[in-house]
Amino acid sequence: MLLTITTTARPATDLGFLLHKHPGRVQEFDRSFGTATVFYPEAGEERCTAALLLEVDPIALVRSRGKSSPDFSLSQYVNDRPYAASSLLAVALADVFRTARAGRCNARPELAGTPLPLELRLPALPCRGGPELAARLFEPLGWEVDAQALPLDEGFPEWGDSRYVRLTLRGTARLADALNHLYVLLPVLDDGKHYWIAPDEVDKLIRAGEGWLYGHPERGLITRRYLGRRWALARTALARLAELGDETEEQLEPAVEEDAPAGETAADEAAAAEAAAQGDAPQAAAEVAAQGDAPQAAAEVAAQGEAPQEEAPKAKPLNLRRREAVLAKLEELGAVSVIDLGCGQGELVGALLARPRFARVGGMDVSSMALTIAARKLRLDRMPDSKRARLTLFQGALTYTDKRLSGYDAAVLMEVIEHVDPPRLTALERVVFGRARPQHVLVTTPNVEHNVRYEFLTGLRHPDHRFEWTRAEFAAWATRVAGEYGYQVAFAPVGDDDPEVGPPTQMGVFTRDQRS
């Protein structure tokens, strides 16, 4: 199986720095299931292509006692694993390009954060859902998708298409993002992992999906397939994604929400029926209900002689409560122009634009990919001129002075400061409070004391968090900053204010002293 990565950004051979693989060498990496080889079919100033070739040892694959193919009982002996891209390629990609996936490039640090024109090619990829599913998964991430169904046999066109596609992705993205997209979505398209899925797969999914998975319209399907339809793991992952999502939103919403492709719902119901046959009908019903088919679940339970319980009202997700709290405070303060610093995929920006009272709305983020997705979600290309005139989206960093940040009544840093290295916080303070100097600054950040209330959480709430503060630590920081830059600060809880550990989110509202 083969993956090629091509760039035309000059000098194109910089691709070697990002991949940490020299274009002048052929490198082999032994894995338990075969050999991965990295080489460069072309390497020039104008165009450079890196290839990852995975040669699967079928005997080693059988000895590993993994899941060779989801198709039939003899798949241990006869399967497509040596020929078609699958979870095997995803694992090889993760191992061979580990540093590149992490977004690190010691030799050329500036390259790691630079979006590049990329073309990714996979000649044969099993795709349960056909070319349409490939487009549904990759297009929301900014990729131009060319997915062509491969015929069962070119000599017998009447046999129709196989479940394999020839996939080409073109777009501009950070190489780390592109590799993580492939790492997650290859096994999702294949829908058949070759190894046992353990709870640590949730952590792998969260890390690889950072910055894009939570906002993906197919996140339910992606999560469920990636975790091999292990419902408990899927619920845990979706809760953590909502809690730790790309916009650091600690919402603990219902676990699985997706519109399943044709055939998947039937498979889910079949799984529930199988569980019912084993004497676990209530659990089976719960699994189906988690997939959005509550009536079927109720019928399963009723079949066992138990009356379905009235569904409890759903709690409002924390990310929504936080956004509502920020909007309410901005209206209370009388702000007319607002900039969202670290706007991510634009949820707050969209909410601000929906309220005509905010005559000028800005959104800034360091991630060009996030801004691209924000523009798509906001339907920027179809936005009415009157609304478009109120909006400014731009890329920037909060640790550098930028005149575009000035002139707003209020600035919002919603779940942002905890992503900044502590030594660089002083630079952020200087840029926002010292140079931009809006009349009001709203800052929200997680309350680390509340983390004990999250059953599955270990460590910080997000792998990119540099710190998380207690209420006392946040108050000390905010009070110091307010005094240093001529502001007054008040504090407010966001979310349920637990009497023992406080609210999940804490908010500081800074108001500039009229004398300063």
Short mmCIF file of C-alpha atoms in Angstrom, two decimals:
data_model
loop_
_atom_site.label_atom_id
_atom_site.label_comp_id
_atom_site.label_asym_id
_atom_site.label_seq_id
_atom_site.Cartn_x
_atom_site.Cartn_y
_atom_site.Cartn_z
CA MET A 1 0.00 0.00 0.00
CA LEU A 2 1.24 3.46 -0.86
CA LEU A 3 0.82 7.07 0.22
CA THR A 4 2.47 9.98 -1.59
CA ILE A 5 2.75 13.54 -0.28
CA THR A 6 3.60 16.26 -2.79
CA THR A 7 4.26 19.97 -2.32
CA THR A 8 5.11 22.76 -4.75
CA ALA A 9 6.06 25.35 -2.13
CA ARG A 10 9.53 26.60 -3.00
CA PRO A 11 11.99 25.26 -2.06
CA ALA A 12 9.92 22.09 -2.25
CA THR A 13 12.67 19.99 -0.70
CA ASP A 14 11.83 21.63 2.64
CA LEU A 15 9.35 18.77 2.84
CA GLY A 16 12.28 16.67 3.98
CA PHE A 17 12.83 18.93 6.99
CA LEU A 18 9.17 18.65 8.00
CA LEU A 19 9.06 14.86 7.63
CA HIS A 20 12.50 14.46 9.23
CA LYS A 21 13.41 12.21 6.31
CA HIS A 22 16.24 13.21 3.96
CA PRO A 23 15.23 13.30 0.26
CA GLY A 24 18.55 11.72 -0.71
CA ARG A 25 18.05 8.56 1.34
CA VAL A 26 15.79 5.52 1.33
CA GLN A 27 14.81 4.63 4.89
CA GLU A 28 13.19 1.41 6.12
CA PHE A 29 11.31 0.85 9.36
CA ASP A 30 10.42 -2.61 10.62
CA ARG A 31 7.01 -3.05 12.14
CA SER A 32 5.31 -6.09 13.63
CA PHE A 33 3.16 -6.45 10.50
CA GLY A 34 5.72 -5.62 7.81
CA THR A 35 8.17 -3.00 6.57
CA ALA A 36 7.55 0.70 5.99
CA THR A 37 9.83 2.44 3.48
CA VAL A 38 10.14 6.19 2.94
CA PHE A 39 11.66 7.46 -0.30
CA TYR A 40 11.36 10.43 -2.64
CA PRO A 41 10.33 9.72 -6.27
CA GLU A 42 11.08 13.38 -7.02
CA ALA A 43 12.89 16.08 -5.08
CA GLY A 44 13.46 19.44 -6.72
CA GLU A 45 13.12 23.13 -5.97
CA GLU A 46 9.74 23.35 -7.72
CA ARG A 47 8.19 20.05 -6.73
CA CYS A 48 8.93 17.38 -4.14
CA THR A 49 7.15 14.10 -3.44
CA ALA A 50 7.64 11.83 -0.44
CA ALA A 51 6.31 8.27 -0.59
CA LEU A 52 5.44 5.93 2.26
CA LEU A 53 5.34 2.32 1.01
CA LEU A 54 4.07 -0.30 3.41
CA GLU A 55 4.82 -3.92 2.58
CA VAL A 56 2.68 -6.12 4.79
CA ASP A 57 3.91 -9.55 5.86
CA PRO A 58 0.71 -11.65 5.80
CA ILE A 59 2.24 -14.33 8.03
CA ALA A 60 3.29 -11.77 10.62
CA LEU A 61 -0.19 -10.27 10.42
CA VAL A 62 -1.79 -13.65 11.18
CA ARG A 63 0.63 -14.27 14.03
CA SER A 64 -0.24 -10.91 15.52
CA ARG A 65 -3.78 -12.32 15.90
CA GLY A 66 -5.20 -8.99 14.86
CA LYS A 67 -8.36 -8.30 12.92
CA SER A 68 -7.29 -8.70 9.32
CA SER A 69 -10.47 -7.67 7.57
CA PRO A 70 -14.08 -7.09 8.55
CA ASP A 71 -15.45 -8.99 5.57
CA PHE A 72 -15.65 -12.71 6.24
CA SER A 73 -14.51 -15.56 8.47
CA LEU A 74 -11.49 -16.56 6.33
CA SER A 75 -10.15 -13.03 6.26
CA GLN A 76 -7.30 -14.16 8.50
CA TYR A 77 -5.92 -15.97 5.44
CA VAL A 78 -7.34 -14.11 2.45
CA ASN A 79 -7.69 -10.33 2.72
CA ASP A 80 -6.79 -6.99 1.18
CA ARG A 81 -4.46 -5.78 3.94
CA PRO A 82 -1.22 -6.07 1.89
CA TYR A 83 -2.68 -4.08 -1.00
CA ALA A 84 -5.11 -1.41 0.18
CA ALA A 85 -4.57 1.51 2.56
CA SER A 86 -6.10 0.78 5.97
CA SER A 87 -5.44 1.09 9.68
CA LEU A 88 -2.10 -0.63 8.99
CA LEU A 89 -1.00 2.35 6.92
CA ALA A 90 -2.36 4.74 9.52
CA VAL A 91 -0.27 3.05 12.23
CA ALA A 92 2.83 3.08 10.03
CA LEU A 93 2.26 6.75 9.22
CA ALA A 94 1.89 7.55 12.92
CA ASP A 95 5.15 5.80 13.80
CA VAL A 96 7.31 6.87 10.87
CA PHE A 97 6.17 10.51 10.85
CA ARG A 98 5.67 10.86 14.61
CA THR A 99 7.58 14.15 14.92
CA ALA A 100 5.93 15.64 11.83
CA ARG A 101 2.48 14.76 13.20
CA ALA A 102 3.34 16.59 16.40
CA GLY A 103 4.07 19.75 14.40
CA ARG A 104 7.75 19.94 15.37
CA CYS A 105 10.68 20.82 13.13
CA ASN A 106 13.82 21.61 15.09
CA ALA A 107 15.91 22.41 12.03
CA ARG A 108 13.35 24.86 10.59
CA PRO A 109 10.87 25.75 13.38
CA GLU A 110 8.96 28.26 11.25
CA LEU A 111 8.08 25.56 8.71
CA ALA A 112 6.00 23.50 11.13
CA GLY A 113 3.38 26.23 11.49
CA THR A 114 3.33 27.22 7.81
CA PRO A 115 0.44 26.02 5.60
CA LEU A 116 1.77 24.45 2.40
CA PRO A 117 0.15 23.52 -0.91
CA LEU A 118 -0.17 19.75 -0.60
CA GLU A 119 -1.39 16.86 -2.70
CA LEU A 120 -1.98 13.50 -1.00
CA ARG A 121 -2.55 10.37 -3.09
CA LEU A 122 -3.77 6.91 -2.11
CA PRO A 123 -4.11 4.56 -5.11
CA ALA A 124 -6.35 2.03 -3.33
CA LEU A 125 -8.36 2.77 -0.22
CA PRO A 126 -11.24 0.68 1.14
CA CYS A 127 -14.12 3.08 1.63
CA ARG A 128 -17.33 1.82 3.20
CA GLY A 129 -19.63 4.54 1.99
CA GLY A 130 -18.02 5.13 -1.40
CA PRO A 131 -16.61 8.34 -2.86
CA GLU A 132 -19.44 10.32 -1.28
CA LEU A 133 -18.30 9.42 2.23
CA ALA A 134 -14.70 10.36 1.41
CA ALA A 135 -15.94 13.79 0.35
CA ARG A 136 -18.10 14.14 3.48
CA LEU A 137 -15.10 13.46 5.69
CA PHE A 138 -12.36 15.45 3.98
CA GLU A 139 -14.11 18.44 2.39
CA PRO A 140 -15.09 20.07 5.73
CA LEU A 141 -11.37 20.10 6.54
CA GLY A 142 -10.61 22.29 3.54
CA TRP A 143 -9.49 19.58 1.12
CA GLU A 144 -10.42 19.37 -2.55
CA VAL A 145 -11.43 15.72 -2.84
CA ASP A 146 -11.05 13.55 -5.94
CA ALA A 147 -12.38 10.10 -5.02
CA GLN A 148 -12.90 7.66 -7.87
CA ALA A 149 -14.55 4.30 -7.32
CA LEU A 150 -12.47 1.38 -8.60
CA PRO A 151 -14.28 -1.31 -10.62
CA LEU A 152 -14.45 -4.87 -9.34
CA ASP A 153 -12.88 -6.01 -12.59
CA GLU A 154 -12.03 -3.73 -15.49
CA GLY A 155 -12.67 -6.64 -17.83
CA PHE A 156 -16.23 -7.01 -16.57
CA PRO A 157 -17.68 -3.53 -16.14
CA GLU A 158 -21.15 -5.01 -15.63
CA TRP A 159 -19.99 -6.26 -12.23
CA GLY A 160 -20.00 -2.67 -11.01
CA ASP A 161 -17.74 -0.87 -8.59
CA SER A 162 -15.78 -2.30 -5.71
CA ARG A 163 -15.67 -0.78 -2.25
CA TYR A 164 -12.26 0.72 -3.05
CA VAL A 165 -11.53 4.25 -4.19
CA ARG A 166 -8.55 6.04 -5.65
CA LEU A 167 -8.26 9.10 -3.42
CA THR A 168 -6.48 12.39 -4.15
CA LEU A 169 -6.60 15.32 -1.73
CA ARG A 170 -5.44 18.80 -2.66
CA GLY A 171 -5.31 21.81 -0.40
CA THR A 172 -3.25 24.19 1.66
CA ALA A 173 -2.59 23.05 5.20
CA ARG A 174 0.06 22.46 7.79
CA LEU A 175 1.72 19.13 7.15
CA ALA A 176 0.99 18.08 10.75
CA ASP A 177 -2.73 18.68 10.19
CA ALA A 178 -2.70 16.71 6.93
CA LEU A 179 -1.00 13.73 8.56
CA ASN A 180 -3.41 13.73 11.50
CA HIS A 181 -6.39 13.90 9.15
CA LEU A 182 -5.11 10.77 7.41
CA TYR A 183 -4.22 9.01 10.66
CA VAL A 184 -7.79 9.33 11.93
CA LEU A 185 -9.78 9.04 8.72
CA LEU A 186 -8.05 6.11 6.95
CA PRO A 187 -9.37 3.54 9.45
CA VAL A 188 -12.70 5.38 9.55
CA LEU A 189 -13.16 4.95 5.80
CA ASP A 190 -11.99 1.34 5.96
CA ASP A 191 -14.16 0.69 9.03
CA GLY A 192 -12.03 -2.25 10.11
CA LYS A 193 -9.04 -1.88 12.43
CA HIS A 194 -6.46 -4.64 12.45
CA TYR A 195 -5.84 -4.57 16.19
CA TRP A 196 -7.77 -4.74 19.44
CA ILE A 197 -9.23 -1.40 20.40
CA ALA A 198 -8.33 -0.53 23.98
CA PRO A 199 -9.38 2.51 26.06
CA ASP A 200 -6.11 4.28 25.20
CA GLU A 201 -7.46 4.64 21.65
CA VAL A 202 -9.66 7.43 23.01
CA ASP A 203 -6.54 9.39 23.99
CA LYS A 204 -5.02 8.81 20.55
CA LEU A 205 -8.17 10.08 18.87
CA ILE A 206 -8.33 13.18 21.08
CA ARG A 207 -4.69 14.05 20.38
CA ALA A 208 -4.90 13.48 16.63
CA GLY A 209 -8.24 15.28 16.36
CA GLU A 210 -7.09 18.39 18.17
CA GLY A 211 -8.17 21.54 16.39
CA TRP A 212 -10.57 19.94 13.90
CA LEU A 213 -12.50 16.89 15.06
CA TYR A 214 -14.93 18.54 17.45
CA GLY A 215 -16.10 21.00 14.80
CA HIS A 216 -16.43 18.33 12.10
CA PRO A 217 -20.04 17.77 10.99
CA GLU A 218 -19.41 13.99 10.93
CA ARG A 219 -17.65 13.77 14.29
CA GLY A 220 -20.13 11.17 15.56
CA LEU A 221 -19.53 8.82 12.65
CA ILE A 222 -15.77 9.41 12.79
CA THR A 223 -15.57 8.70 16.50
CA ARG A 224 -17.76 5.64 16.36
CA ARG A 225 -15.92 4.03 13.46
CA TYR A 226 -12.47 4.94 14.73
CA LEU A 227 -13.28 3.19 18.00
CA GLY A 228 -14.71 0.14 16.28
CA ARG A 229 -18.26 0.80 17.45
CA ARG A 230 -17.28 0.27 21.07
CA TRP A 231 -20.18 2.30 22.38
CA ALA A 232 -18.75 2.99 25.83
CA LEU A 233 -15.51 4.26 24.32
CA ALA A 234 -17.40 6.33 21.76
CA ARG A 235 -19.48 7.99 24.45
CA THR A 236 -16.35 8.74 26.45
CA ALA A 237 -14.55 10.15 23.41
CA LEU A 238 -17.43 12.37 22.36
CA ALA A 239 -17.85 13.71 25.86
CA ARG A 240 -14.15 14.51 25.98
CA LEU A 241 -14.21 16.05 22.52
CA ALA A 242 -17.06 18.28 23.61
CA GLU A 243 -15.18 19.05 26.79
CA LEU A 244 -11.75 19.41 25.23
CA GLY A 245 -12.72 20.41 21.70
CA ASP A 246 -10.85 22.52 19.24
CA GLU A 247 -12.35 25.62 20.77
CA THR A 248 -11.60 24.30 24.26
CA GLU A 249 -15.31 23.90 24.88
CA GLU A 250 -16.05 21.95 28.04
CA GLN A 251 -19.51 20.85 26.94
CA LEU A 252 -20.57 17.42 28.08
CA GLU A 253 -23.30 16.84 25.55
CA PRO A 254 -25.00 13.59 24.53
CA ALA A 255 -22.33 11.25 23.36
CA VAL A 256 -23.09 10.25 19.77
CA GLU A 257 -24.90 12.45 17.32
CA GLU A 258 -24.67 11.69 13.64
CA ASP A 259 -26.70 10.97 10.56
CA ALA A 260 -25.59 7.45 9.76
CA PRO A 261 -25.01 6.52 6.10
CA ALA A 262 -27.38 4.06 4.52
CA GLY A 263 -26.86 0.63 6.02
CA GLU A 264 -25.19 1.73 9.24
CA THR A 265 -28.35 2.14 11.28
CA ALA A 266 -29.41 -1.34 10.32
CA ALA A 267 -26.05 -2.63 11.49
CA ASP A 268 -26.49 -0.85 14.79
CA GLU A 269 -29.92 -2.36 15.28
CA ALA A 270 -28.54 -5.76 14.41
CA ALA A 271 -25.89 -5.33 17.08
CA ALA A 272 -28.59 -4.37 19.56
CA ALA A 273 -30.65 -7.39 18.58
CA GLU A 274 -27.63 -9.64 19.05
CA ALA A 275 -27.07 -8.20 22.51
CA ALA A 276 -30.75 -8.73 23.29
CA ALA A 277 -30.41 -12.36 22.30
CA GLN A 278 -27.71 -12.64 24.95
CA GLY A 279 -30.10 -11.39 27.59
CA ASP A 280 -29.01 -7.78 27.71
CA ALA A 281 -31.88 -5.98 26.04
CA PRO A 282 -31.84 -2.84 28.19
CA GLN A 283 -28.15 -2.33 27.43
CA ALA A 284 -28.76 -2.95 23.73
CA ALA A 285 -31.53 -0.41 23.78
CA ALA A 286 -29.26 2.09 25.44
CA GLU A 287 -26.63 1.58 22.73
CA VAL A 288 -29.14 2.25 19.96
CA ALA A 289 -30.55 5.22 21.84
CA ALA A 290 -27.08 6.68 22.06
CA GLN A 291 -27.01 6.57 18.27
CA GLY A 292 -30.14 8.65 17.99
CA ASP A 293 -32.74 5.86 17.69
CA ALA A 294 -34.55 6.19 21.01
CA PRO A 295 -37.91 4.76 19.81
CA GLN A 296 -36.21 1.54 18.74
CA ALA A 297 -34.44 1.40 22.09
CA ALA A 298 -37.76 1.84 23.87
CA ALA A 299 -39.25 -0.98 21.83
CA GLU A 300 -36.34 -3.25 22.78
CA VAL A 301 -36.85 -2.49 26.46
CA ALA A 302 -40.61 -2.93 26.20
CA ALA A 303 -40.05 -6.33 24.62
CA GLN A 304 -38.42 -7.41 27.87
CA GLY A 305 -41.45 -6.34 29.88
CA GLU A 306 -40.13 -3.03 31.13
CA ALA A 307 -41.90 0.24 30.50
CA PRO A 308 -39.70 2.84 28.82
CA GLN A 309 -38.75 5.67 31.11
CA GLU A 310 -39.48 9.25 30.19
CA GLU A 311 -36.31 10.79 28.80
CA ALA A 312 -34.71 13.26 31.18
CA PRO A 313 -34.23 16.78 29.84
CA LYS A 314 -30.80 17.32 28.37
CA ALA A 315 -28.42 19.58 30.23
CA LYS A 316 -27.31 22.64 28.31
CA PRO A 317 -23.74 22.11 27.08
CA LEU A 318 -21.11 24.10 28.91
CA ASN A 319 -19.68 25.65 25.76
CA LEU A 320 -23.14 27.08 24.99
CA ARG A 321 -23.54 28.34 28.55
CA ARG A 322 -20.15 30.01 28.35
CA ARG A 323 -20.97 31.66 25.04
CA GLU A 324 -24.32 32.87 26.39
CA ALA A 325 -22.61 34.22 29.51
CA VAL A 326 -20.12 36.18 27.40
CA LEU A 327 -22.83 37.55 25.11
CA ALA A 328 -25.00 38.57 28.06
CA LYS A 329 -22.08 40.35 29.70
CA LEU A 330 -21.17 42.17 26.47
CA GLU A 331 -24.75 43.41 26.14
CA GLU A 332 -24.81 44.43 29.78
CA LEU A 333 -21.61 46.43 29.26
CA GLY A 334 -23.11 48.18 26.23
CA ALA A 335 -20.36 47.08 23.84
CA VAL A 336 -21.02 47.82 20.18
CA SER A 337 -17.76 46.58 18.65
CA VAL A 338 -16.21 43.29 19.81
CA ILE A 339 -13.16 41.27 18.78
CA ASP A 340 -12.85 37.57 19.59
CA LEU A 341 -9.16 36.86 20.21
CA GLY A 342 -8.49 33.19 19.48
CA CYS A 343 -11.77 32.83 17.63
CA GLY A 344 -11.18 29.23 16.48
CA GLN A 345 -13.91 28.11 14.11
CA GLY A 346 -16.06 31.16 14.72
CA GLU A 347 -18.88 30.07 17.04
CA LEU A 348 -18.77 33.26 19.10
CA VAL A 349 -18.20 35.37 15.99
CA GLY A 350 -21.33 33.88 14.43
CA ALA A 351 -23.34 34.56 17.58
CA LEU A 352 -22.15 38.16 17.63
CA LEU A 353 -23.06 38.67 13.97
CA ALA A 354 -26.55 37.29 14.68
CA ARG A 355 -27.15 40.26 17.00
CA PRO A 356 -27.43 43.54 15.06
CA ARG A 357 -26.48 45.57 18.13
CA PHE A 358 -22.84 44.52 17.54
CA ALA A 359 -22.06 46.81 14.63
CA ARG A 360 -18.44 45.72 14.28
CA VAL A 361 -17.17 42.18 14.89
CA GLY A 362 -13.61 40.95 14.65
CA GLY A 363 -12.13 37.46 14.84
CA MET A 364 -8.44 36.63 15.10
CA ASP A 365 -6.75 33.25 15.39
CA VAL A 366 -3.23 31.92 14.97
CA SER A 367 -4.49 28.92 12.95
CA SER A 368 -5.17 29.50 9.27
CA MET A 369 -7.02 26.18 9.11
CA ALA A 370 -9.37 27.28 11.90
CA LEU A 371 -10.04 30.54 10.05
CA THR A 372 -10.74 28.65 6.82
CA ILE A 373 -13.26 26.46 8.61
CA ALA A 374 -14.74 29.51 10.34
CA ALA A 375 -15.26 31.22 6.98
CA ARG A 376 -17.01 28.11 5.67
CA LYS A 377 -19.21 27.69 8.74
CA LEU A 378 -20.14 31.36 8.66
CA ARG A 379 -20.93 31.01 4.92
CA LEU A 380 -18.72 33.97 4.21
CA ASP A 381 -19.05 33.57 0.45
CA ARG A 382 -22.86 33.83 0.70
CA MET A 383 -23.12 36.29 3.54
CA PRO A 384 -25.25 39.38 2.81
CA ASP A 385 -23.16 42.48 2.12
CA SER A 386 -24.61 44.32 5.10
CA LYS A 387 -23.51 41.59 7.51
CA ARG A 388 -20.20 41.00 5.74
CA ALA A 389 -19.34 44.66 6.16
CA ARG A 390 -19.53 44.23 9.94
CA LEU A 391 -17.01 41.36 10.02
CA THR A 392 -13.22 41.18 9.94
CA LEU A 393 -11.39 37.84 10.16
CA PHE A 394 -7.61 37.70 10.21
CA GLN A 395 -4.66 35.59 11.28
CA GLY A 396 -2.37 36.79 14.05
CA ALA A 397 -0.67 35.98 17.34
CA LEU A 398 -1.57 37.47 20.68
CA THR A 399 2.05 37.81 21.72
CA TYR A 400 2.87 40.39 19.00
CA THR A 401 1.66 43.96 18.76
CA ASP A 402 -0.92 44.30 16.01
CA LYS A 403 -2.73 47.53 15.19
CA ARG A 404 -5.70 45.52 13.88
CA LEU A 405 -6.57 44.69 17.50
CA SER A 406 -7.24 48.30 18.38
CA GLY A 407 -10.47 50.29 18.19
CA TYR A 408 -12.92 47.78 19.68
CA ASP A 409 -15.12 48.44 22.69
CA ALA A 410 -14.51 44.94 24.03
CA ALA A 411 -12.14 42.02 23.51
CA VAL A 412 -12.89 38.41 24.41
CA LEU A 413 -10.34 35.73 25.28
CA MET A 414 -12.58 32.70 25.69
CA GLU A 415 -10.57 29.62 26.79
CA VAL A 416 -7.38 31.07 25.28
CA ILE A 417 -4.87 32.07 27.94
CA GLU A 418 -4.32 28.50 29.14
CA HIS A 419 -2.88 27.69 25.69
CA VAL A 420 -0.10 30.25 26.14
CA ASP A 421 3.23 29.27 27.71
CA PRO A 422 3.45 31.03 31.09
CA PRO A 423 6.64 32.94 30.17
CA ARG A 424 4.77 34.44 27.20
CA LEU A 425 1.73 35.57 29.16
CA THR A 426 3.40 38.91 29.87
CA ALA A 427 3.62 39.50 26.11
CA LEU A 428 -0.11 38.74 25.75
CA GLU A 429 -0.89 41.10 28.63
CA ARG A 430 1.12 43.87 27.01
CA VAL A 431 -0.51 43.37 23.59
CA VAL A 432 -4.12 43.17 24.80
CA PHE A 433 -4.21 45.37 27.92
CA GLY A 434 -1.29 47.68 27.15
CA ARG A 435 -1.49 48.31 23.40
CA ALA A 436 -4.99 47.41 22.14
CA ARG A 437 -6.58 48.72 25.38
CA PRO A 438 -10.28 48.06 24.74
CA GLN A 439 -12.73 49.45 27.27
CA HIS A 440 -13.59 45.92 28.38
CA VAL A 441 -11.78 42.58 28.26
CA LEU A 442 -13.60 39.32 29.04
CA VAL A 443 -11.40 36.34 29.91
CA THR A 444 -12.69 32.82 30.55
CA THR A 445 -10.49 29.89 31.55
CA PRO A 446 -11.00 26.44 33.09
CA ASN A 447 -11.15 26.09 36.84
CA VAL A 448 -8.76 23.23 37.55
CA GLU A 449 -10.43 22.55 40.90
CA HIS A 450 -13.55 21.38 39.02
CA ASN A 451 -11.63 18.70 37.07
CA VAL A 452 -12.34 16.11 39.76
CA ARG A 453 -15.98 16.17 38.63
CA TYR A 454 -15.04 14.72 35.19
CA GLU A 455 -15.02 10.96 35.58
CA PHE A 456 -12.78 10.10 32.64
CA LEU A 457 -10.42 13.07 32.81
CA THR A 458 -6.78 12.51 33.67
CA GLY A 459 -4.42 15.46 33.70
CA LEU A 460 -5.41 18.75 32.10
CA ARG A 461 -8.58 19.23 30.06
CA HIS A 462 -6.77 19.62 26.74
CA PRO A 463 -3.42 18.23 25.55
CA ASP A 464 -2.44 21.74 24.41
CA HIS A 465 -3.11 23.41 27.77
CA ARG A 466 0.07 24.83 29.28
CA PHE A 467 -1.59 25.28 32.65
CA GLU A 468 -4.95 25.40 34.39
CA TRP A 469 -5.56 27.71 37.33
CA THR A 470 -7.43 27.42 40.58
CA ARG A 471 -9.86 30.21 41.37
CA ALA A 472 -7.29 31.82 43.66
CA GLU A 473 -4.57 31.66 41.00
CA PHE A 474 -6.82 33.18 38.36
CA ALA A 475 -7.90 35.94 40.75
CA ALA A 476 -4.28 36.72 41.60
CA TRP A 477 -3.28 36.95 37.93
CA ALA A 478 -6.29 39.05 36.95
CA THR A 479 -5.86 41.43 39.89
CA ARG A 480 -2.20 41.97 39.07
CA VAL A 481 -2.91 42.62 35.37
CA ALA A 482 -5.78 44.99 36.17
CA GLY A 483 -3.61 47.00 38.55
CA GLU A 484 -0.69 47.14 36.17
CA TYR A 485 -2.66 48.35 33.14
CA GLY A 486 -5.33 50.54 34.74
CA TYR A 487 -8.34 48.22 34.80
CA GLN A 488 -10.85 47.09 37.40
CA VAL A 489 -11.76 43.38 37.41
CA ALA A 490 -14.81 41.45 38.60
CA PHE A 491 -15.31 37.69 38.59
CA ALA A 492 -18.25 35.50 37.63
CA PRO A 493 -18.83 31.73 37.51
CA VAL A 494 -19.83 29.99 34.27
CA GLY A 495 -21.67 26.70 34.60
CA ASP A 496 -22.99 25.15 37.78
CA ASP A 497 -21.16 26.64 40.75
CA ASP A 498 -20.24 23.55 42.74
CA PRO A 499 -20.15 24.42 46.47
CA GLU A 500 -16.98 22.36 46.95
CA VAL A 501 -14.90 22.87 43.81
CA GLY A 502 -16.50 25.88 42.14
CA PRO A 503 -17.73 26.26 38.54
CA PRO A 504 -16.15 24.46 35.56
CA THR A 505 -15.29 27.82 33.96
CA GLN A 506 -14.28 31.08 35.61
CA MET A 507 -14.69 34.47 33.97
CA GLY A 508 -12.90 37.72 34.66
CA VAL A 509 -14.48 40.96 33.41
CA PHE A 510 -11.95 43.77 33.07
CA THR A 511 -13.14 47.38 32.72
CA ARG A 512 -10.68 50.13 31.97
CA ASP A 513 -10.39 52.83 34.59
CA GLN A 514 -11.75 56.05 33.09
CA ARG A 515 -8.76 57.92 34.46
CA SER A 516 -6.26 55.75 32.60
#
